[in-house]
mmCIF file of C-alpha atoms and ligand atoms in Angstrom:
data_model
loop_
_atom_site.group_PDB
_atom_site.id
_atom_site.type_symbol
_atom_site.label_atom_id
_atom_site.label_comp_id
_atom_site.label_asym_id
_atom_site.label_seq_id
_atom_site.Cartn_x
_atom_site.Cartn_y
_atom_site.Cartn_z
ATOM 1 C CA UNK A 13 -24.051 2.295 -7.898
ATOM 2 C CA UNK A 14 -22.733 5.750 -6.984
ATOM 3 C CA UNK A 15 -23.948 5.503 -3.388
ATOM 4 C CA UNK A 16 -21.706 8.432 -2.400
ATOM 5 C CA UNK A 17 -22.147 10.572 -5.523
ATOM 6 C CA UNK A 18 -20.707 14.067 -4.879
ATOM 7 C CA UNK A 19 -20.281 13.475 -1.150
ATOM 8 C CA UNK A 20 -16.993 14.632 0.370
ATOM 9 C CA UNK A 21 -15.392 11.944 2.514
ATOM 10 C CA UNK A 22 -12.463 12.594 4.860
ATOM 11 C CA UNK A 23 -10.582 9.445 5.914
ATOM 12 C CA UNK A 24 -7.737 9.406 8.428
ATOM 13 C CA UNK A 25 -4.883 6.914 7.960
ATOM 14 C CA UNK A 26 -5.464 5.806 4.377
ATOM 15 C CA UNK A 27 -1.933 5.310 3.065
ATOM 16 C CA UNK A 28 -2.301 1.531 3.486
ATOM 17 C CA UNK A 29 -4.462 -1.291 4.830
ATOM 18 C CA UNK A 30 -8.146 -0.771 5.536
ATOM 19 C CA UNK A 31 -8.038 3.018 5.082
ATOM 20 C CA UNK A 32 -6.615 2.687 1.565
ATOM 21 C CA UNK A 33 -9.386 0.300 0.579
ATOM 22 C CA UNK A 34 -11.994 2.658 2.072
ATOM 23 C CA UNK A 35 -10.601 5.476 -0.094
ATOM 24 C CA UNK A 36 -10.780 3.256 -3.210
ATOM 25 C CA UNK A 37 -14.346 2.116 -2.538
ATOM 26 C CA UNK A 38 -15.508 5.674 -1.781
ATOM 27 C CA UNK A 39 -14.080 6.913 -5.083
ATOM 28 C CA UNK A 40 -15.757 3.989 -6.895
ATOM 29 C CA UNK A 41 -19.042 5.117 -5.350
ATOM 30 C CA UNK A 42 -18.605 8.655 -6.663
ATOM 31 C CA UNK A 43 -17.239 10.437 -3.576
ATOM 32 C CA UNK A 44 -14.620 13.153 -3.512
ATOM 33 C CA UNK A 45 -11.990 11.869 -1.108
ATOM 34 C CA UNK A 46 -9.566 13.610 1.229
ATOM 35 C CA UNK A 47 -7.315 11.226 3.108
ATOM 36 C CA UNK A 48 -4.483 11.517 5.597
ATOM 37 C CA UNK A 49 -1.273 9.730 6.470
ATOM 38 C CA UNK A 50 1.397 10.180 9.091
ATOM 39 C CA UNK A 51 4.693 9.288 7.417
ATOM 40 C CA UNK A 52 4.041 7.119 4.311
ATOM 41 C CA UNK A 53 4.506 9.977 1.846
ATOM 42 C CA UNK A 54 5.289 7.766 -1.181
ATOM 43 C CA UNK A 55 2.361 5.424 -0.574
ATOM 44 C CA UNK A 56 0.069 8.425 -0.184
ATOM 45 C CA UNK A 57 1.252 9.943 -3.472
ATOM 46 C CA UNK A 58 0.790 6.567 -5.202
ATOM 47 C CA UNK A 59 -2.750 6.300 -3.825
ATOM 48 C CA UNK A 60 -3.555 9.844 -4.943
ATOM 49 C CA UNK A 61 -2.410 8.913 -8.465
ATOM 50 C CA UNK A 62 -4.331 5.607 -8.406
ATOM 51 C CA UNK A 63 -7.556 7.323 -7.326
ATOM 52 C CA UNK A 64 -7.180 9.981 -10.033
ATOM 53 C CA UNK A 65 -6.590 7.262 -12.652
ATOM 54 C CA UNK A 66 -9.868 5.713 -11.517
ATOM 55 C CA UNK A 67 -11.449 9.013 -12.553
ATOM 56 C CA UNK A 68 -11.877 10.180 -8.978
ATOM 57 C CA UNK A 69 -11.234 13.430 -7.168
ATOM 58 C CA UNK A 70 -8.828 12.708 -4.314
ATOM 59 C CA UNK A 71 -6.125 14.396 -2.298
ATOM 60 C CA UNK A 72 -3.772 13.145 0.423
ATOM 61 C CA UNK A 73 -2.790 15.318 3.396
ATOM 62 C CA UNK A 74 0.059 14.700 5.820
ATOM 63 C CA UNK A 75 -1.591 15.248 9.191
ATOM 64 C CA UNK A 76 -1.097 13.715 12.618
ATOM 65 C CA UNK A 77 -4.601 12.807 13.799
ATOM 66 C CA UNK A 78 -3.452 12.714 17.414
ATOM 67 C CA UNK A 79 -2.682 16.461 17.363
ATOM 68 C CA UNK A 80 -5.617 18.753 18.107
ATOM 69 C CA UNK A 81 -4.422 21.783 16.118
ATOM 70 C CA UNK A 82 -3.395 19.693 13.089
ATOM 71 C CA UNK A 83 -6.899 18.230 12.918
ATOM 72 C CA UNK A 84 -8.435 21.712 12.831
ATOM 73 C CA UNK A 85 -5.972 22.855 10.138
ATOM 74 C CA UNK A 86 -6.713 19.723 8.095
ATOM 75 C CA UNK A 87 -10.461 20.293 8.198
ATOM 76 C CA UNK A 88 -9.967 23.950 7.197
ATOM 77 C CA UNK A 89 -7.861 22.798 4.193
ATOM 78 C CA UNK A 90 -10.414 20.169 3.133
ATOM 79 C CA UNK A 91 -13.280 22.680 3.371
ATOM 80 C CA UNK A 92 -11.255 25.150 1.309
ATOM 81 C CA UNK A 93 -10.568 22.469 -1.308
ATOM 82 C CA UNK A 94 -13.989 20.779 -1.494
ATOM 83 C CA UNK A 95 -16.396 23.218 0.198
ATOM 84 C CA UNK A 96 -17.828 20.753 2.708
ATOM 85 C CA UNK A 97 -17.316 17.445 4.553
ATOM 86 C CA UNK A 98 -20.221 14.987 4.436
ATOM 87 C CA UNK A 99 -18.537 11.914 5.892
ATOM 88 C CA UNK A 100 -15.698 11.612 8.395
ATOM 89 C CA UNK A 101 -14.012 8.228 8.824
ATOM 90 C CA UNK A 102 -11.807 8.096 11.917
ATOM 91 C CA UNK A 103 -9.717 5.139 10.788
ATOM 92 C CA UNK A 104 -6.132 5.945 11.883
ATOM 93 C CA UNK A 105 -4.950 3.499 14.500
ATOM 94 C CA UNK A 106 -1.881 1.830 15.948
ATOM 95 C CA UNK A 107 -1.029 -1.020 18.305
ATOM 96 C CA UNK A 108 1.641 -1.160 20.999
ATOM 97 C CA UNK A 109 0.846 -4.639 22.314
ATOM 98 C CA UNK A 110 2.282 -5.956 25.536
ATOM 99 C CA UNK A 111 1.123 -7.208 28.925
ATOM 100 C CA UNK A 112 0.216 -4.542 31.470
ATOM 101 C CA UNK A 113 3.198 -5.677 33.533
ATOM 102 C CA UNK A 114 5.541 -4.458 30.777
ATOM 103 C CA UNK A 115 3.494 -1.610 29.337
ATOM 104 C CA UNK A 116 5.156 1.794 29.524
ATOM 105 C CA UNK A 117 3.345 5.066 29.996
ATOM 106 C CA UNK A 118 4.474 6.000 26.476
ATOM 107 C CA UNK A 119 2.898 2.852 24.982
ATOM 108 C CA UNK A 120 -0.379 3.673 26.753
ATOM 109 C CA UNK A 121 -0.337 7.339 25.714
ATOM 110 C CA UNK A 122 0.619 6.718 22.065
ATOM 111 C CA UNK A 123 -2.272 4.296 21.580
ATOM 112 C CA UNK A 124 -4.787 6.496 23.394
ATOM 113 C CA UNK A 125 -3.740 9.611 21.482
ATOM 114 C CA UNK A 126 -3.679 8.003 18.038
ATOM 115 C CA UNK A 127 -6.758 5.809 18.388
ATOM 116 C CA UNK A 128 -9.088 7.742 20.697
ATOM 117 C CA UNK A 129 -8.021 11.362 21.058
ATOM 118 C CA UNK A 130 -7.770 11.533 17.250
ATOM 119 C CA UNK A 131 -11.511 10.863 16.978
ATOM 120 C CA UNK A 132 -12.200 13.681 19.449
ATOM 121 C CA UNK A 133 -9.870 16.009 17.495
ATOM 122 C CA UNK A 134 -11.414 15.317 14.088
ATOM 123 C CA UNK A 135 -15.030 15.122 15.246
ATOM 124 C CA UNK A 136 -14.650 18.434 17.058
ATOM 125 C CA UNK A 137 -13.205 19.975 13.893
ATOM 126 C CA UNK A 138 -15.973 18.720 11.552
ATOM 127 C CA UNK A 139 -18.766 19.459 14.010
ATOM 128 C CA UNK A 140 -19.224 23.096 12.982
ATOM 129 C CA UNK A 141 -19.412 22.532 9.188
ATOM 130 C CA UNK A 142 -21.695 19.514 9.677
ATOM 131 C CA UNK A 143 -23.980 21.475 12.019
ATOM 132 C CA UNK A 144 -24.140 24.245 9.429
ATOM 133 C CA UNK A 145 -25.027 21.711 6.716
ATOM 134 C CA UNK A 146 -27.485 19.989 9.117
ATOM 135 C CA UNK A 147 -26.227 16.608 7.958
ATOM 136 C CA UNK A 148 -23.231 14.333 8.215
ATOM 137 C CA UNK A 149 -22.027 10.846 8.975
ATOM 138 C CA UNK A 150 -19.179 10.133 11.365
ATOM 139 C CA UNK A 151 -17.731 6.625 11.355
ATOM 140 C CA UNK A 152 -15.281 5.491 14.023
ATOM 141 C CA UNK A 153 -13.068 2.445 13.447
ATOM 142 C CA UNK A 154 -13.257 0.447 16.662
ATOM 143 C CA UNK A 155 -12.461 -3.286 16.954
ATOM 144 C CA UNK A 156 -14.051 -6.465 18.315
ATOM 145 C CA UNK A 157 -11.305 -6.220 20.926
ATOM 146 C CA UNK A 158 -12.993 -3.032 22.163
ATOM 147 C CA UNK A 159 -16.091 -5.110 22.872
ATOM 148 C CA UNK A 160 -14.483 -8.289 24.216
ATOM 149 C CA UNK A 161 -11.102 -7.141 25.613
ATOM 150 C CA UNK A 162 -7.871 -9.005 24.852
ATOM 151 C CA UNK A 163 -4.907 -10.022 26.990
ATOM 152 C CA UNK A 164 -1.818 -8.111 25.903
ATOM 153 C CA UNK A 165 -3.851 -5.299 24.352
ATOM 154 C CA UNK A 166 -5.239 -3.382 27.342
ATOM 155 C CA UNK A 167 -4.219 -0.023 25.838
ATOM 156 C CA UNK A 168 -5.645 -0.861 22.389
ATOM 157 C CA UNK A 169 -8.842 -2.445 23.775
ATOM 158 C CA UNK A 170 -9.439 0.553 26.066
ATOM 159 C CA UNK A 171 -8.999 2.975 23.150
ATOM 160 C CA UNK A 172 -11.383 0.951 20.956
ATOM 161 C CA UNK A 173 -13.983 0.619 23.756
ATOM 162 C CA UNK A 174 -13.629 4.381 24.261
ATOM 163 C CA UNK A 175 -14.522 4.923 20.601
ATOM 164 C CA UNK A 176 -17.771 2.995 21.111
ATOM 165 C CA UNK A 177 -18.809 5.181 24.085
ATOM 166 C CA UNK A 178 -17.749 8.284 22.164
ATOM 167 C CA UNK A 179 -19.779 7.263 19.089
ATOM 168 C CA UNK A 180 -22.939 6.621 21.142
ATOM 169 C CA UNK A 181 -22.600 9.979 22.902
ATOM 170 C CA UNK A 182 -22.021 11.945 19.688
ATOM 171 C CA UNK A 183 -25.014 10.157 18.109
ATOM 172 C CA UNK A 184 -27.150 11.410 20.994
ATOM 173 C CA UNK A 185 -25.721 14.939 20.946
ATOM 174 C CA UNK A 186 -25.955 15.547 17.211
ATOM 175 C CA UNK A 187 -28.894 13.374 16.140
ATOM 176 C CA UNK A 188 -31.351 16.292 16.217
ATOM 177 C CA UNK A 189 -29.295 17.928 13.435
ATOM 178 C CA UNK A 190 -29.305 14.762 11.277
ATOM 179 C CA UNK A 191 -25.669 14.072 12.026
ATOM 180 C CA UNK A 192 -25.138 10.357 12.558
ATOM 181 C CA UNK A 193 -22.284 8.631 14.333
ATOM 182 C CA UNK A 194 -21.558 4.904 14.301
ATOM 183 C CA UNK A 195 -18.688 2.588 15.169
ATOM 184 C CA UNK A 196 -17.384 -0.335 13.127
ATOM 185 C CA UNK A 197 -15.789 -3.238 14.974
ATOM 186 C CA UNK A 198 -13.670 -5.319 12.582
ATOM 187 C CA UNK A 199 -12.469 -8.735 13.659
ATOM 188 C CA UNK A 200 -9.416 -10.351 12.082
ATOM 189 C CA UNK A 201 -8.825 -8.484 8.822
ATOM 190 C CA UNK A 202 -6.072 -9.780 6.562
ATOM 191 C CA UNK A 203 -3.752 -7.001 5.377
ATOM 192 C CA UNK A 204 -0.051 -6.707 4.436
ATOM 193 C CA UNK A 205 0.562 -6.705 8.182
ATOM 194 C CA UNK A 206 -0.962 -10.166 8.700
ATOM 195 C CA UNK A 207 0.946 -11.559 5.669
ATOM 196 C CA UNK A 208 4.059 -11.292 7.815
ATOM 197 C CA UNK A 209 2.605 -13.491 10.597
ATOM 198 C CA UNK A 210 3.255 -17.222 10.970
ATOM 199 C CA UNK A 211 0.838 -18.697 8.408
ATOM 200 C CA UNK A 212 0.111 -21.712 10.668
ATOM 201 C CA UNK A 213 -1.174 -19.352 13.364
ATOM 202 C CA UNK A 214 -3.210 -17.439 10.780
ATOM 203 C CA UNK A 215 -4.766 -20.717 9.574
ATOM 204 C CA UNK A 216 -5.807 -21.550 13.162
ATOM 205 C CA UNK A 217 -7.469 -18.128 13.460
ATOM 206 C CA UNK A 218 -9.336 -18.704 10.205
ATOM 207 C CA UNK A 219 -10.637 -22.088 11.414
ATOM 208 C CA UNK A 220 -12.010 -20.522 14.614
ATOM 209 C CA UNK A 221 -14.149 -18.013 12.642
ATOM 210 C CA UNK A 222 -17.689 -19.199 11.729
ATOM 211 C CA UNK A 223 -17.281 -17.975 8.120
ATOM 212 C CA UNK A 224 -13.909 -19.840 7.996
ATOM 213 C CA UNK A 225 -11.835 -16.971 6.641
ATOM 214 C CA UNK A 226 -10.226 -13.739 7.694
ATOM 215 C CA UNK A 227 -11.945 -10.542 6.638
ATOM 216 C CA UNK A 228 -10.729 -8.431 3.738
ATOM 217 C CA UNK A 229 -10.293 -4.653 3.839
ATOM 218 C CA UNK A 230 -13.178 -4.505 1.348
ATOM 219 C CA UNK A 231 -15.486 -6.271 3.848
ATOM 220 C CA UNK A 232 -14.911 -3.270 6.128
ATOM 221 C CA UNK A 233 -14.923 -0.651 3.359
ATOM 222 C CA UNK A 234 -18.327 -1.859 2.124
ATOM 223 C CA UNK A 235 -19.819 -1.082 5.535
ATOM 224 C CA UNK A 236 -18.173 2.353 5.511
ATOM 225 C CA UNK A 237 -19.813 3.048 2.137
ATOM 226 C CA UNK A 238 -23.196 1.962 3.538
ATOM 227 C CA UNK A 239 -22.868 4.050 6.725
ATOM 228 C CA UNK A 240 -21.654 7.053 4.758
ATOM 229 C CA UNK A 241 -24.476 6.807 2.236
ATOM 230 C CA UNK A 242 -28.143 7.756 2.404
ATOM 231 C CA UNK A 243 -28.945 4.016 2.599
ATOM 232 C CA UNK A 244 -28.330 4.253 6.361
ATOM 233 C CA UNK A 245 -30.147 7.495 7.232
ATOM 234 C CA UNK A 246 -31.967 5.896 10.210
ATOM 235 C CA UNK A 247 -28.885 4.211 11.672
ATOM 236 C CA UNK A 248 -26.948 6.016 14.390
ATOM 237 C CA UNK A 249 -25.288 5.222 17.714
ATOM 238 C CA UNK A 250 -24.605 1.631 16.651
ATOM 239 C CA UNK A 251 -21.530 -0.565 16.782
ATOM 240 C CA UNK A 252 -21.502 -2.991 13.872
ATOM 241 C CA UNK A 253 -19.154 -5.974 13.961
ATOM 242 C CA UNK A 254 -17.463 -7.053 10.709
ATOM 243 C CA UNK A 255 -15.935 -10.258 11.985
ATOM 244 C CA UNK A 256 -17.311 -13.275 10.121
ATOM 245 C CA UNK A 257 -19.253 -14.214 13.241
ATOM 246 C CA UNK A 258 -16.127 -14.350 15.429
ATOM 247 C CA UNK A 259 -17.835 -12.283 18.121
ATOM 248 C CA UNK A 260 -21.366 -13.561 18.506
HETATM 249 P P1 NAP B 314 -2.425 -0.100 9.167
HETATM 250 O O1 NAP B 314 -2.297 -0.922 7.942
HETATM 251 O O2 NAP B 314 -1.374 -0.184 10.217
HETATM 252 O O3 NAP B 314 -2.584 1.440 8.708
HETATM 253 C C1 NAP B 314 -2.703 2.449 9.666
HETATM 254 C C2 NAP B 314 -2.899 3.774 8.961
HETATM 255 O O4 NAP B 314 -3.030 4.793 9.973
HETATM 256 C C3 NAP B 314 -1.729 4.181 8.084
HETATM 257 O O5 NAP B 314 -2.223 4.840 6.945
HETATM 258 C C4 NAP B 314 -0.938 5.155 8.971
HETATM 259 O O6 NAP B 314 -0.220 6.125 8.246
HETATM 260 C C5 NAP B 314 -2.101 5.822 9.693
HETATM 261 N N1 NAP B 314 -1.709 6.473 10.948
HETATM 262 C C6 NAP B 314 -1.081 5.933 12.012
HETATM 263 N N2 NAP B 314 -0.924 6.868 12.971
HETATM 264 C C7 NAP B 314 -1.464 8.018 12.485
HETATM 265 C C8 NAP B 314 -1.601 9.344 12.977
HETATM 266 N N3 NAP B 314 -1.163 9.687 14.188
HETATM 267 N N4 NAP B 314 -2.209 10.273 12.194
HETATM 268 C C9 NAP B 314 -2.657 9.942 10.961
HETATM 269 N N5 NAP B 314 -2.558 8.715 10.430
HETATM 270 C C10 NAP B 314 -1.960 7.764 11.189
HETATM 271 O O7 NAP B 314 -3.815 -0.391 9.930
HETATM 272 P P2 NAP B 314 -5.097 -1.244 9.457
HETATM 273 O O8 NAP B 314 -4.872 -2.666 9.803
HETATM 274 O O9 NAP B 314 -5.482 -0.864 8.088
HETATM 275 O O10 NAP B 314 -6.186 -0.686 10.494
HETATM 276 C C11 NAP B 314 -6.990 0.461 10.233
HETATM 277 C C12 NAP B 314 -7.923 0.686 11.427
HETATM 278 O O11 NAP B 314 -8.715 -0.489 11.630
HETATM 279 C C13 NAP B 314 -7.182 0.929 12.739
HETATM 280 O O12 NAP B 314 -7.897 1.855 13.517
HETATM 281 C C14 NAP B 314 -7.191 -0.437 13.396
HETATM 282 O O13 NAP B 314 -7.087 -0.350 14.795
HETATM 283 C C15 NAP B 314 -8.559 -0.942 12.968
HETATM 284 N N6 NAP B 314 -8.691 -2.405 13.008
HETATM 285 C C16 NAP B 314 -7.870 -3.197 12.233
HETATM 286 C C17 NAP B 314 -8.019 -4.584 12.303
HETATM 287 C C18 NAP B 314 -7.168 -5.505 11.460
HETATM 288 O O14 NAP B 314 -7.294 -6.725 11.607
HETATM 289 N N7 NAP B 314 -6.325 -5.000 10.569
HETATM 290 C C19 NAP B 314 -8.955 -5.147 13.167
HETATM 291 C C20 NAP B 314 -9.758 -4.307 13.933
HETATM 292 C C21 NAP B 314 -9.610 -2.933 13.843
HETATM 293 P P3 NAP B 314 1.365 5.902 7.888
HETATM 294 O O15 NAP B 314 1.368 4.834 6.804
HETATM 295 O O16 NAP B 314 1.814 7.221 7.369
HETATM 296 O O17 NAP B 314 2.019 5.465 9.148
#
C-alpha cells in the first residue's frame, strides 16, 4: 500500500523483537529506515541485509538511547544520510523486574534511563528538524502496565506511565506545527523472549485475553505504520492499547 512512501523513519531498539518487526513493516510500506541497537551487532547487520534484500533503504546505528549526547549525534548522522526524519519511534526498552523491597537504585535508574529518558533524548534531538519541516510523527512505546500498574514492575510501570504523560505533553506543545505524538500500549506480545517462558503459564495468559491469543510483533507494527502515516493526521496525544482486549 506504500503508506510510508519516501518517509524517513528512525526506530530505536530494532535489532530484535517488536522493533525489528516495525523496521520490516516500515520498509514494506516504502519508508527509508534508520534503526538502532545497543549491543546486538550481528543481529543488526543481519537485519540491515534483510531489509536491503527486500528492496528497502535501511541502515543500523549502534547508539545508546539512554545517553543524551549519543541521541543528538545519532539524529545528526541520520539527517546527514537521509536529509530528514519524518517519524520517530521510541521503542527501546528493558525490564529489571523485582519487588520494591528488593529493587536496587541501579535497577530503578537503568529502567528509567532506557525507557523514559531515552524518549526525552531522542524527541529533543528530532524536535528541531521536525519544527523546520513543520511536520512529524513521534510514537512512544509504552505498555498496558503503564496504565494499570503491575506488582514486581514498579520501575517499568513508572517508566511506561511516564511515556504516556510525556506523549500527551509533547502533543500539546508541538501540535500547532503539525507534529503529532502518540503512545502505544502493547499487552502480552509473544516474542523470542516469551518462547523461553513456561508454556503452561503462557497458555493461561492467552486464555485470560478476550481475543484468546497473545499479540504478535506485527499487531504492534501495524499500528506504528498507521500512526506514522498520513492516515492518522488528526490523531495526537492518544494512548492506544494493542492488547487483544486484555485491558478494557
Ligand atoms: P526486546 O526483544 O528485549 O528488544 C529490545 C530492543 O531494545 C533491542 O533491540 C535492544 O538492543 C534495544 N535496546 C535496549 N536498550 C537499549 C538502549 N539503551 N539503547 C538502544 N537500544 C536499546 O524487547 P521487545 O519485547 O521487542 O519490546 C520492545 C518495546 O515494547 C519495549 O519498549 C518494551 O517495553 C515494549 N513492550 C513490549 C511488550 C512485550 O510483550 N514484548 C509489551 C509491552 C511493551 P540490543 O539487542 O542491542 O540489546
